[in-house]
Amino acid sequence: QVQLVESGGGLVQAGGSLRLSCAASGRTFSSYVMGWFRQAPGKEREFVANWSGDNTYYADSVKGRFTISRDNAENTVYLQMNSLKPEDTAVYYCAAANVLTTTPLYYNYWGQGTQVTVSS
């Protein structure tokens, strides 16, 4: 069982930066694939980034602007978001999976989400 708690969301102007954090409980944090997803109003939840082993993957829409990282000692995964755009506005969720995938369906554990709003 893994419990996830996100923090770090907020309101930022276009071009600004935010860093999201996801604190995880559980002794086997390092064994999970950790991902970030987002969901804008009226849209489906979409993949943003994930981390498995030494590999990171990003959605094309955030590549070069967002960076995922994790601290296994602290059971925390981060999402550094730079050069934010109004279209990045969404609720951001972290999630944990047993398999490497970008499909939300296969993520077993989810946080409650944190709102990110980017003003133009």
GROMACS .gro file of C-alpha atoms in nm:
model
  120
    1GLN     CA    1   0.000   0.000   0.000
    2VAL     CA    2   0.127   0.345  -0.095
    3GLN     CA    3  -0.019   0.678   0.008
    4LEU     CA    4   0.070   0.986  -0.195
    5VAL     CA    5   0.036   1.352  -0.098
    6GLU     CA    6   0.108   1.629  -0.348
    7SER     CA    7   0.202   1.987  -0.268
    8GLY     CA    8   0.346   2.291  -0.440
    9GLY     CA    9   0.068   2.396  -0.671
   10GLY     CA   10  -0.047   2.754  -0.704
   11LEU     CA   11  -0.101   3.051  -0.930
   12VAL     CA   12   0.185   3.165  -1.152
   13GLN     CA   13   0.221   3.393  -1.451
   14ALA     CA   14   0.306   3.256  -1.793
   15GLY     CA   15   0.679   3.198  -1.819
   16GLY     CA   16   0.712   3.131  -1.449
   17SER     CA   17   0.809   2.817  -1.260
   18LEU     CA   18   0.669   2.588  -0.995
   19ARG     CA   19   0.797   2.275  -0.828
   20LEU     CA   20   0.550   2.010  -0.727
   21SER     CA   21   0.633   1.754  -0.460
   22CYS     CA   22   0.478   1.416  -0.393
   23ALA     CA   23   0.550   1.256  -0.060
   24ALA     CA   24   0.494   0.882  -0.048
   25SER     CA   25   0.445   0.649   0.242
   26GLY     CA   26   0.549   0.287   0.231
   27ARG     CA   27   0.871   0.097   0.250
   28THR     CA   28   0.881  -0.006  -0.115
   29PHE     CA   29   0.868   0.339  -0.272
   30SER     CA   30   1.181   0.280  -0.476
   31SER     CA   31   1.026  -0.023  -0.649
   32TYR     CA   32   0.741   0.171  -0.806
   33VAL     CA   33   0.723   0.360  -1.129
   34MET     CA   34   0.632   0.713  -1.024
   35GLY     CA   35   0.437   0.932  -1.259
   36TRP     CA   36   0.279   1.273  -1.288
   37PHE     CA   37  -0.050   1.329  -1.464
   38ARG     CA   38  -0.275   1.629  -1.508
   39GLN     CA   39  -0.639   1.693  -1.576
   40ALA     CA   40  -0.784   2.016  -1.704
   41PRO     CA   41  -1.155   2.095  -1.676
   42GLY     CA   42  -1.356   1.903  -1.931
   43LYS     CA   43  -1.057   1.699  -2.044
   44GLU     CA   44  -0.929   1.351  -1.976
   45ARG     CA   45  -0.643   1.288  -1.741
   46GLU     CA   46  -0.320   1.293  -1.936
   47PHE     CA   47   0.032   1.171  -1.884
   48VAL     CA   48   0.298   1.429  -1.803
   49ALA     CA   49   0.611   1.242  -1.694
   50ASN     CA   50   0.731   0.930  -1.521
   51TRP     CA   51   1.044   0.776  -1.376
   52SER     CA   52   1.149   0.414  -1.380
   53GLY     CA   53   1.492   0.304  -1.267
   54ASP     CA   54   1.732   0.538  -1.441
   55ASN     CA   55   1.488   0.636  -1.713
   56THR     CA   56   1.257   0.931  -1.739
   57TYR     CA   57   0.981   0.989  -1.993
   58TYR     CA   58   0.788   1.302  -2.082
   59ALA     CA   59   0.485   1.400  -2.279
   60ASP     CA   60   0.579   1.593  -2.590
   61SER     CA   61   0.387   1.894  -2.462
   62VAL     CA   62   0.618   1.935  -2.161
   63LYS     CA   63   0.948   1.800  -2.294
   64GLY     CA   64   1.227   2.050  -2.237
   65ARG     CA   65   1.024   2.247  -1.983
   66PHE     CA   66   0.941   1.997  -1.708
   67THR     CA   67   1.178   1.773  -1.515
   68ILE     CA   68   1.082   1.478  -1.298
   69SER     CA   69   1.313   1.367  -1.020
   70ARG     CA   70   1.290   1.146  -0.717
   71ASP     CA   71   1.461   1.111  -0.383
   72ASN     CA   72   1.424   0.752  -0.271
   73ALA     CA   73   1.576   0.828   0.067
   74GLU     CA   74   1.305   1.085   0.129
   75ASN     CA   75   1.029   0.888  -0.050
   76THR     CA   76   0.955   1.194  -0.259
   77VAL     CA   77   0.911   1.262  -0.627
   78TYR     CA   78   0.927   1.609  -0.775
   79LEU     CA   79   0.809   1.783  -1.088
   80GLN     CA   80   0.999   2.099  -1.174
   81MET     CA   81   0.793   2.303  -1.417
   82ASN     CA   82   0.957   2.588  -1.604
   83SER     CA   83   0.838   2.819  -1.882
   84LEU     CA   84   0.481   2.756  -1.780
   85LYS     CA   85   0.203   2.825  -2.026
   86PRO     CA   86  -0.168   2.890  -1.971
   87GLU     CA   87  -0.240   2.551  -2.130
   88ASP     CA   88  -0.051   2.387  -1.843
   89THR     CA   89  -0.335   2.487  -1.612
   90ALA     CA   90  -0.476   2.170  -1.456
   91VAL     CA   91  -0.496   1.963  -1.143
   92TYR     CA   92  -0.170   1.770  -1.119
   93TYR     CA   93  -0.161   1.422  -0.971
   94CYS     CA   94   0.123   1.194  -0.878
   95ALA     CA   95   0.072   0.823  -0.908
   96ALA     CA   96   0.252   0.494  -0.856
   97ALA     CA   97   0.251   0.188  -1.076
   98ASN     CA   98   0.407  -0.158  -1.088
   99VAL     CA   99   0.462  -0.135  -1.461
  100LEU     CA  100   0.621   0.123  -1.686
  101THR     CA  101   0.332   0.286  -1.865
  102THR     CA  102   0.186   0.621  -1.956
  103THR     CA  103  -0.172   0.495  -1.922
  104PRO     CA  104  -0.350   0.619  -1.608
  105LEU     CA  105  -0.549   0.296  -1.586
  106TYR     CA  106  -0.240   0.099  -1.481
  107TYR     CA  107  -0.142   0.326  -1.194
  108ASN     CA  108  -0.256   0.170  -0.870
  109TYR     CA  109  -0.210   0.458  -0.630
  110TRP     CA  110  -0.299   0.826  -0.667
  111GLY     CA  111  -0.260   1.141  -0.468
  112GLN     CA  112  -0.541   1.389  -0.414
  113GLY     CA  113  -0.406   1.636  -0.669
  114THR     CA  114  -0.277   1.991  -0.654
  115GLN     CA  115  -0.407   2.281  -0.862
  116VAL     CA  116  -0.172   2.463  -1.097
  117THR     CA  117  -0.305   2.778  -1.261
  118VAL     CA  118  -0.101   2.971  -1.517
  119SER     CA  119  -0.225   3.318  -1.602
  120SER     CA  120  -0.154   3.486  -1.934
   0.00000   0.00000   0.00000
